[in-house]
Amino acid sequence: MHYGTIIQTGWRGFSRNALVLVGFAILYTIVAAVVSFGAQAVAVKLIEPGPHVLQFIAYGLLLLLEVVVHLVGSVALLTGALMAAKGQTFKFGQLFTETRQLFNLLGLHVFAAIAILLGLLAFGIPGIYLSVAYWFSAFLLIDQRVSFLDAMAGARALVTPHWFDVAVLLVVIVAISAVGVLACGVGLFATGPLAICIGAAGYLQLAANRR
């Protein structure tokens, strides 16, 4: 993997669409925080004595909404990062062109998490391997519009020959995100989308080399 090219491609794509990506990151964070606050407020009411039928229903709906918000946010950021890494300039509405992949992405998160957890319980090494091997699976799912099982298998086949290279790239991406955390967390609105754009550039480079 050519790390310099990957970082430059991710940076160029991000800077070309920074206003859209950062704006969406801020909006996504606000919406997610409001829904989470509402769920916590209802949860407090459930502790109080008395019947809580309506509160239970409201709490369940808010938890479901929380999941939907996070899935929509993930799909939008992945879509934007892929377009940015491909050199495209896009508008806010174009982030939502792949929202039909929501259930696919949910399946990917659930199955990948279970596989990684089982791998960690099995002496740790398989879980560490899978946590890196599956990292590009969400990009592959959005980019190639495949099922989550095909995305997991495809990502594993793509990453395995370059596992250590991808692991190093992940360290770099985590370090970039950490810079945003150090800036009182506010910097994450920029470094978060930038890190995803760099990840998309890494995925595209591996996918291109495999063809």
PDB file of C-alpha atoms in Angstrom:
ATOM      1  CA  MET A   1       0.000   0.000   0.000  1.00  0.00           C
ATOM      2  CA  HIS A   2       1.217   3.497  -0.852  1.00  0.00           C
ATOM      3  CA  TYR A   3       0.403   5.394   2.348  1.00  0.00           C
ATOM      4  CA  GLY A   4       1.421   8.799   0.992  1.00  0.00           C
ATOM      5  CA  THR A   5      -0.878   8.456  -2.005  1.00  0.00           C
ATOM      6  CA  ILE A   6      -3.735   7.213   0.189  1.00  0.00           C
ATOM      7  CA  ILE A   7      -3.449  10.119   2.634  1.00  0.00           C
ATOM      8  CA  GLN A   8      -3.116  12.683  -0.179  1.00  0.00           C
ATOM      9  CA  THR A   9      -6.130  11.246  -2.015  1.00  0.00           C
ATOM     10  CA  GLY A  10      -8.213  11.218   1.164  1.00  0.00           C
ATOM     11  CA  TRP A  11      -7.158  14.765   2.049  1.00  0.00           C
ATOM     12  CA  ARG A  12      -7.883  16.137  -1.424  1.00  0.00           C
ATOM     13  CA  GLY A  13     -11.291  14.492  -1.492  1.00  0.00           C
ATOM     14  CA  PHE A  14     -12.114  15.791   1.982  1.00  0.00           C
ATOM     15  CA  SER A  15     -10.919  19.345   1.339  1.00  0.00           C
ATOM     16  CA  ARG A  16     -12.933  19.466  -1.915  1.00  0.00           C
ATOM     17  CA  ASN A  17     -16.111  18.560   0.016  1.00  0.00           C
ATOM     18  CA  ALA A  18     -15.229  19.793   3.504  1.00  0.00           C
ATOM     19  CA  LEU A  19     -18.270  22.044   3.897  1.00  0.00           C
ATOM     20  CA  VAL A  20     -20.712  19.234   3.111  1.00  0.00           C
ATOM     21  CA  LEU A  21     -18.917  16.568   5.164  1.00  0.00           C
ATOM     22  CA  VAL A  22     -18.290  18.717   8.240  1.00  0.00           C
ATOM     23  CA  GLY A  23     -21.794  20.168   8.056  1.00  0.00           C
ATOM     24  CA  PHE A  24     -23.283  16.696   7.938  1.00  0.00           C
ATOM     25  CA  ALA A  25     -21.071  15.520  10.817  1.00  0.00           C
ATOM     26  CA  ILE A  26     -22.337  18.395  12.975  1.00  0.00           C
ATOM     27  CA  LEU A  27     -25.988  17.786  12.032  1.00  0.00           C
ATOM     28  CA  TYR A  28     -25.636  14.039  12.602  1.00  0.00           C
ATOM     29  CA  THR A  29     -24.101  14.599  16.043  1.00  0.00           C
ATOM     30  CA  ILE A  30     -26.872  17.018  17.060  1.00  0.00           C
ATOM     31  CA  VAL A  31     -29.681  14.693  15.924  1.00  0.00           C
ATOM     32  CA  ALA A  32     -28.054  11.647  17.571  1.00  0.00           C
ATOM     33  CA  ALA A  33     -27.558  13.605  20.814  1.00  0.00           C
ATOM     34  CA  VAL A  34     -31.205  14.789  20.876  1.00  0.00           C
ATOM     35  CA  VAL A  35     -32.534  11.255  20.332  1.00  0.00           C
ATOM     36  CA  SER A  36     -30.159   9.833  22.940  1.00  0.00           C
ATOM     37  CA  PHE A  37     -31.170  12.523  25.453  1.00  0.00           C
ATOM     38  CA  GLY A  38     -34.823  11.709  24.854  1.00  0.00           C
ATOM     39  CA  ALA A  39     -34.209   7.985  25.416  1.00  0.00           C
ATOM     40  CA  GLN A  40     -32.347   8.696  28.663  1.00  0.00           C
ATOM     41  CA  ALA A  41     -35.129  10.993  29.884  1.00  0.00           C
ATOM     42  CA  VAL A  42     -37.737   8.295  29.277  1.00  0.00           C
ATOM     43  CA  ALA A  43     -35.483   5.691  30.945  1.00  0.00           C
ATOM     44  CA  VAL A  44     -35.445   7.833  34.102  1.00  0.00           C
ATOM     45  CA  LYS A  45     -39.258   7.860  34.100  1.00  0.00           C
ATOM     46  CA  LEU A  46     -39.291   4.055  33.934  1.00  0.00           C
ATOM     47  CA  ILE A  47     -37.500   3.892  37.286  1.00  0.00           C
ATOM     48  CA  GLU A  48     -40.310   5.744  39.023  1.00  0.00           C
ATOM     49  CA  PRO A  49     -43.140   3.655  40.576  1.00  0.00           C
ATOM     50  CA  GLY A  50     -46.417   3.199  38.738  1.00  0.00           C
ATOM     51  CA  PRO A  51     -47.606   1.902  35.329  1.00  0.00           C
ATOM     52  CA  HIS A  52     -45.265   2.670  32.447  1.00  0.00           C
ATOM     53  CA  VAL A  53     -46.973   1.299  29.338  1.00  0.00           C
ATOM     54  CA  LEU A  54     -46.654   4.490  27.320  1.00  0.00           C
ATOM     55  CA  GLN A  55     -43.128   5.072  28.579  1.00  0.00           C
ATOM     56  CA  PHE A  56     -42.082   1.558  27.537  1.00  0.00           C
ATOM     57  CA  ILE A  57     -43.480   2.141  24.052  1.00  0.00           C
ATOM     58  CA  ALA A  58     -41.814   5.549  23.811  1.00  0.00           C
ATOM     59  CA  TYR A  59     -38.501   4.127  25.038  1.00  0.00           C
ATOM     60  CA  GLY A  60     -38.617   1.303  22.511  1.00  0.00           C
ATOM     61  CA  LEU A  61     -39.388   3.711  19.669  1.00  0.00           C
ATOM     62  CA  LEU A  62     -36.571   6.028  20.712  1.00  0.00           C
ATOM     63  CA  LEU A  63     -34.089   3.152  20.837  1.00  0.00           C
ATOM     64  CA  LEU A  64     -35.188   2.112  17.356  1.00  0.00           C
ATOM     65  CA  LEU A  65     -34.842   5.696  16.150  1.00  0.00           C
ATOM     66  CA  GLU A  66     -31.344   5.803  17.661  1.00  0.00           C
ATOM     67  CA  VAL A  67     -30.322   2.772  15.608  1.00  0.00           C
ATOM     68  CA  VAL A  68     -31.828   4.268  12.439  1.00  0.00           C
ATOM     69  CA  VAL A  69     -30.057   7.595  12.983  1.00  0.00           C
ATOM     70  CA  HIS A  70     -26.684   5.888  13.444  1.00  0.00           C
ATOM     71  CA  LEU A  71     -27.216   3.698  10.368  1.00  0.00           C
ATOM     72  CA  VAL A  72     -28.254   6.658   8.198  1.00  0.00           C
ATOM     73  CA  GLY A  73     -25.256   8.629   9.470  1.00  0.00           C
ATOM     74  CA  SER A  74     -22.872   5.763   8.740  1.00  0.00           C
ATOM     75  CA  VAL A  75     -24.225   5.166   5.225  1.00  0.00           C
ATOM     76  CA  ALA A  76     -24.099   8.889   4.432  1.00  0.00           C
ATOM     77  CA  LEU A  77     -20.511   9.310   5.636  1.00  0.00           C
ATOM     78  CA  LEU A  78     -19.353   6.163   3.829  1.00  0.00           C
ATOM     79  CA  THR A  79     -21.071   7.311   0.629  1.00  0.00           C
ATOM     80  CA  GLY A  80     -19.545  10.766   0.883  1.00  0.00           C
ATOM     81  CA  ALA A  81     -16.084   9.405   1.654  1.00  0.00           C
ATOM     82  CA  LEU A  82     -16.167   7.081  -1.361  1.00  0.00           C
ATOM     83  CA  MET A  83     -17.292   9.870  -3.689  1.00  0.00           C
ATOM     84  CA  ALA A  84     -14.634  12.181  -2.258  1.00  0.00           C
ATOM     85  CA  ALA A  85     -11.871   9.578  -2.609  1.00  0.00           C
ATOM     86  CA  LYS A  86     -12.935   9.042  -6.239  1.00  0.00           C
ATOM     87  CA  GLY A  87     -12.342  12.738  -6.906  1.00  0.00           C
ATOM     88  CA  GLN A  88     -15.997  13.735  -7.069  1.00  0.00           C
ATOM     89  CA  THR A  89     -17.591  16.908  -5.742  1.00  0.00           C
ATOM     90  CA  PHE A  90     -21.081  16.425  -4.339  1.00  0.00           C
ATOM     91  CA  LYS A  91     -23.974  18.181  -2.664  1.00  0.00           C
ATOM     92  CA  PHE A  92     -25.564  17.457   0.712  1.00  0.00           C
ATOM     93  CA  GLY A  93     -28.469  15.457  -0.721  1.00  0.00           C
ATOM     94  CA  GLN A  94     -26.153  13.079  -2.559  1.00  0.00           C
ATOM     95  CA  LEU A  95     -24.971  11.666   0.767  1.00  0.00           C
ATOM     96  CA  PHE A  96     -28.289   9.823   1.012  1.00  0.00           C
ATOM     97  CA  THR A  97     -28.246   8.052  -2.365  1.00  0.00           C
ATOM     98  CA  GLU A  98     -27.381   4.684  -0.774  1.00  0.00           C
ATOM     99  CA  THR A  99     -29.837   4.676   2.152  1.00  0.00           C
ATOM    100  CA  ARG A 100     -31.422   1.494   0.768  1.00  0.00           C
ATOM    101  CA  GLN A 101     -28.343  -0.247   2.176  1.00  0.00           C
ATOM    102  CA  LEU A 102     -29.426   0.429   5.780  1.00  0.00           C
ATOM    103  CA  PHE A 103     -30.534  -3.134   6.555  1.00  0.00           C
ATOM    104  CA  ASN A 104     -27.461  -4.519   4.812  1.00  0.00           C
ATOM    105  CA  LEU A 105     -25.228  -2.320   6.951  1.00  0.00           C
ATOM    106  CA  LEU A 106     -27.113  -3.373  10.099  1.00  0.00           C
ATOM    107  CA  GLY A 107     -26.533  -7.031   9.213  1.00  0.00           C
ATOM    108  CA  LEU A 108     -22.868  -6.291   8.595  1.00  0.00           C
ATOM    109  CA  HIS A 109     -22.435  -4.607  11.981  1.00  0.00           C
ATOM    110  CA  VAL A 110     -24.192  -7.434  13.837  1.00  0.00           C
ATOM    111  CA  PHE A 111     -22.487 -10.364  12.110  1.00  0.00           C
ATOM    112  CA  ALA A 112     -19.040  -8.744  12.078  1.00  0.00           C
ATOM    113  CA  ALA A 113     -19.313  -7.854  15.777  1.00  0.00           C
ATOM    114  CA  ILE A 114     -20.333 -11.414  16.657  1.00  0.00           C
ATOM    115  CA  ALA A 115     -17.499 -12.892  14.565  1.00  0.00           C
ATOM    116  CA  ILE A 116     -14.914 -10.554  16.105  1.00  0.00           C
ATOM    117  CA  LEU A 117     -16.191 -11.217  19.635  1.00  0.00           C
ATOM    118  CA  LEU A 118     -16.038 -14.976  19.134  1.00  0.00           C
ATOM    119  CA  GLY A 119     -12.562 -14.568  17.687  1.00  0.00           C
ATOM    120  CA  LEU A 120     -11.421 -12.565  20.711  1.00  0.00           C
ATOM    121  CA  LEU A 121     -12.801 -15.247  23.013  1.00  0.00           C
ATOM    122  CA  ALA A 122     -10.906 -17.883  20.995  1.00  0.00           C
ATOM    123  CA  PHE A 123      -7.440 -16.882  22.250  1.00  0.00           C
ATOM    124  CA  GLY A 124      -7.711 -13.332  20.886  1.00  0.00           C
ATOM    125  CA  ILE A 125      -5.713 -13.656  17.666  1.00  0.00           C
ATOM    126  CA  PRO A 126      -8.659 -14.558  15.374  1.00  0.00           C
ATOM    127  CA  GLY A 127     -10.583 -11.574  16.720  1.00  0.00           C
ATOM    128  CA  ILE A 128      -7.677  -9.207  16.080  1.00  0.00           C
ATOM    129  CA  TYR A 129      -7.328 -10.595  12.556  1.00  0.00           C
ATOM    130  CA  LEU A 130     -11.050 -10.169  11.817  1.00  0.00           C
ATOM    131  CA  SER A 131     -11.225  -6.662  13.276  1.00  0.00           C
ATOM    132  CA  VAL A 132      -8.768  -5.552  10.589  1.00  0.00           C
ATOM    133  CA  ALA A 133     -10.001  -7.892   7.846  1.00  0.00           C
ATOM    134  CA  TYR A 134     -13.583  -6.624   8.119  1.00  0.00           C
ATOM    135  CA  TRP A 135     -12.705  -2.935   8.311  1.00  0.00           C
ATOM    136  CA  PHE A 136     -13.164  -2.323   4.580  1.00  0.00           C
ATOM    137  CA  SER A 137     -16.361  -4.385   4.394  1.00  0.00           C
ATOM    138  CA  ALA A 138     -18.665  -1.359   4.851  1.00  0.00           C
ATOM    139  CA  PHE A 139     -16.907   0.489   2.018  1.00  0.00           C
ATOM    140  CA  LEU A 140     -17.228  -2.580  -0.202  1.00  0.00           C
ATOM    141  CA  LEU A 141     -20.920  -2.957   0.692  1.00  0.00           C
ATOM    142  CA  ILE A 142     -21.698   0.639  -0.323  1.00  0.00           C
ATOM    143  CA  ASP A 143     -19.357   0.747  -3.318  1.00  0.00           C
ATOM    144  CA  GLN A 144     -20.369  -2.533  -4.943  1.00  0.00           C
ATOM    145  CA  ARG A 145     -23.943  -2.735  -3.574  1.00  0.00           C
ATOM    146  CA  VAL A 146     -23.541  -6.343  -2.423  1.00  0.00           C
ATOM    147  CA  SER A 147     -25.103  -8.209   0.513  1.00  0.00           C
ATOM    148  CA  PHE A 148     -23.427  -7.917   3.890  1.00  0.00           C
ATOM    149  CA  LEU A 149     -22.238 -11.534   3.751  1.00  0.00           C
ATOM    150  CA  ASP A 150     -20.619 -10.939   0.355  1.00  0.00           C
ATOM    151  CA  ALA A 151     -19.114  -7.693   1.675  1.00  0.00           C
ATOM    152  CA  MET A 152     -17.583  -9.503   4.662  1.00  0.00           C
ATOM    153  CA  ALA A 153     -16.162 -12.271   2.489  1.00  0.00           C
ATOM    154  CA  GLY A 154     -14.944  -9.809  -0.141  1.00  0.00           C
ATOM    155  CA  ALA A 155     -13.252  -7.564   2.416  1.00  0.00           C
ATOM    156  CA  ARG A 156     -11.526 -10.521   4.033  1.00  0.00           C
ATOM    157  CA  ALA A 157     -10.203 -11.690   0.642  1.00  0.00           C
ATOM    158  CA  LEU A 158      -9.115  -8.130  -0.190  1.00  0.00           C
ATOM    159  CA  VAL A 159      -7.359  -7.404   3.094  1.00  0.00           C
ATOM    160  CA  THR A 160      -5.773 -10.742   4.038  1.00  0.00           C
ATOM    161  CA  PRO A 161      -2.777 -10.513   1.625  1.00  0.00           C
ATOM    162  CA  HIS A 162      -2.115  -6.967   2.923  1.00  0.00           C
ATOM    163  CA  TRP A 163      -3.248  -7.428   6.531  1.00  0.00           C
ATOM    164  CA  PHE A 164      -0.253  -5.746   8.206  1.00  0.00           C
ATOM    165  CA  ASP A 165      -0.338  -2.851   5.727  1.00  0.00           C
ATOM    166  CA  VAL A 166      -4.024  -2.264   6.478  1.00  0.00           C
ATOM    167  CA  ALA A 167      -3.353  -2.507  10.229  1.00  0.00           C
ATOM    168  CA  VAL A 168      -0.747   0.268   9.915  1.00  0.00           C
ATOM    169  CA  LEU A 169      -3.223   2.390   7.935  1.00  0.00           C
ATOM    170  CA  LEU A 170      -5.802   1.908  10.701  1.00  0.00           C
ATOM    171  CA  VAL A 171      -3.283   3.143  13.273  1.00  0.00           C
ATOM    172  CA  VAL A 172      -2.752   6.257  11.160  1.00  0.00           C
ATOM    173  CA  ILE A 173      -6.517   6.797  10.849  1.00  0.00           C
ATOM    174  CA  VAL A 174      -7.005   6.406  14.613  1.00  0.00           C
ATOM    175  CA  ALA A 175      -4.175   8.901  15.215  1.00  0.00           C
ATOM    176  CA  ILE A 176      -5.849  11.438  12.911  1.00  0.00           C
ATOM    177  CA  SER A 177      -9.154  11.001  14.739  1.00  0.00           C
ATOM    178  CA  ALA A 178      -7.359  11.378  18.077  1.00  0.00           C
ATOM    179  CA  VAL A 179      -6.227  14.863  17.047  1.00  0.00           C
ATOM    180  CA  GLY A 180      -9.889  15.874  16.937  1.00  0.00           C
ATOM    181  CA  VAL A 181     -10.470  14.451  20.410  1.00  0.00           C
ATOM    182  CA  LEU A 182      -7.530  16.456  21.792  1.00  0.00           C
ATOM    183  CA  ALA A 183      -9.151  19.636  20.448  1.00  0.00           C
ATOM    184  CA  CYS A 184     -11.877  19.324  23.099  1.00  0.00           C
ATOM    185  CA  GLY A 185     -13.700  16.897  20.819  1.00  0.00           C
ATOM    186  CA  VAL A 186     -14.779  19.695  18.439  1.00  0.00           C
ATOM    187  CA  GLY A 187     -12.053  18.779  15.960  1.00  0.00           C
ATOM    188  CA  LEU A 188     -13.730  15.414  15.405  1.00  0.00           C
ATOM    189  CA  PHE A 189     -16.256  17.170  13.154  1.00  0.00           C
ATOM    190  CA  ALA A 190     -13.356  17.586  10.710  1.00  0.00           C
ATOM    191  CA  THR A 191     -10.931  14.779  11.561  1.00  0.00           C
ATOM    192  CA  GLY A 192     -13.719  12.169  11.681  1.00  0.00           C
ATOM    193  CA  PRO A 193     -14.842  12.677   8.046  1.00  0.00           C
ATOM    194  CA  LEU A 194     -11.196  13.113   6.995  1.00  0.00           C
ATOM    195  CA  ALA A 195     -10.292   9.759   8.564  1.00  0.00           C
ATOM    196  CA  ILE A 196     -13.182   8.066   6.735  1.00  0.00           C
ATOM    197  CA  CYS A 197     -12.078   9.647   3.442  1.00  0.00           C
ATOM    198  CA  ILE A 198      -8.566   8.268   3.978  1.00  0.00           C
ATOM    199  CA  GLY A 199     -10.067   4.868   4.744  1.00  0.00           C
ATOM    200  CA  ALA A 200     -12.088   5.051   1.514  1.00  0.00           C
ATOM    201  CA  ALA A 201      -8.929   5.949  -0.415  1.00  0.00           C
ATOM    202  CA  GLY A 202      -7.172   2.927   1.102  1.00  0.00           C
ATOM    203  CA  TYR A 203     -10.044   0.651   0.152  1.00  0.00           C
ATOM    204  CA  LEU A 204     -10.111   1.977  -3.428  1.00  0.00           C
ATOM    205  CA  GLN A 205      -6.359   1.505  -3.808  1.00  0.00           C
ATOM    206  CA  LEU A 206      -6.558  -2.127  -2.664  1.00  0.00           C
ATOM    207  CA  ALA A 207      -9.595  -2.790  -4.852  1.00  0.00           C
ATOM    208  CA  ALA A 208      -7.867  -1.273  -7.893  1.00  0.00           C
ATOM    209  CA  ASN A 209      -4.690  -3.316  -7.336  1.00  0.00           C
ATOM    210  CA  ARG A 210      -6.730  -6.519  -7.148  1.00  0.00           C
ATOM    211  CA  ARG A 211      -8.383  -6.032 -10.543  1.00  0.00           C
TER     212      ARG A 211
END
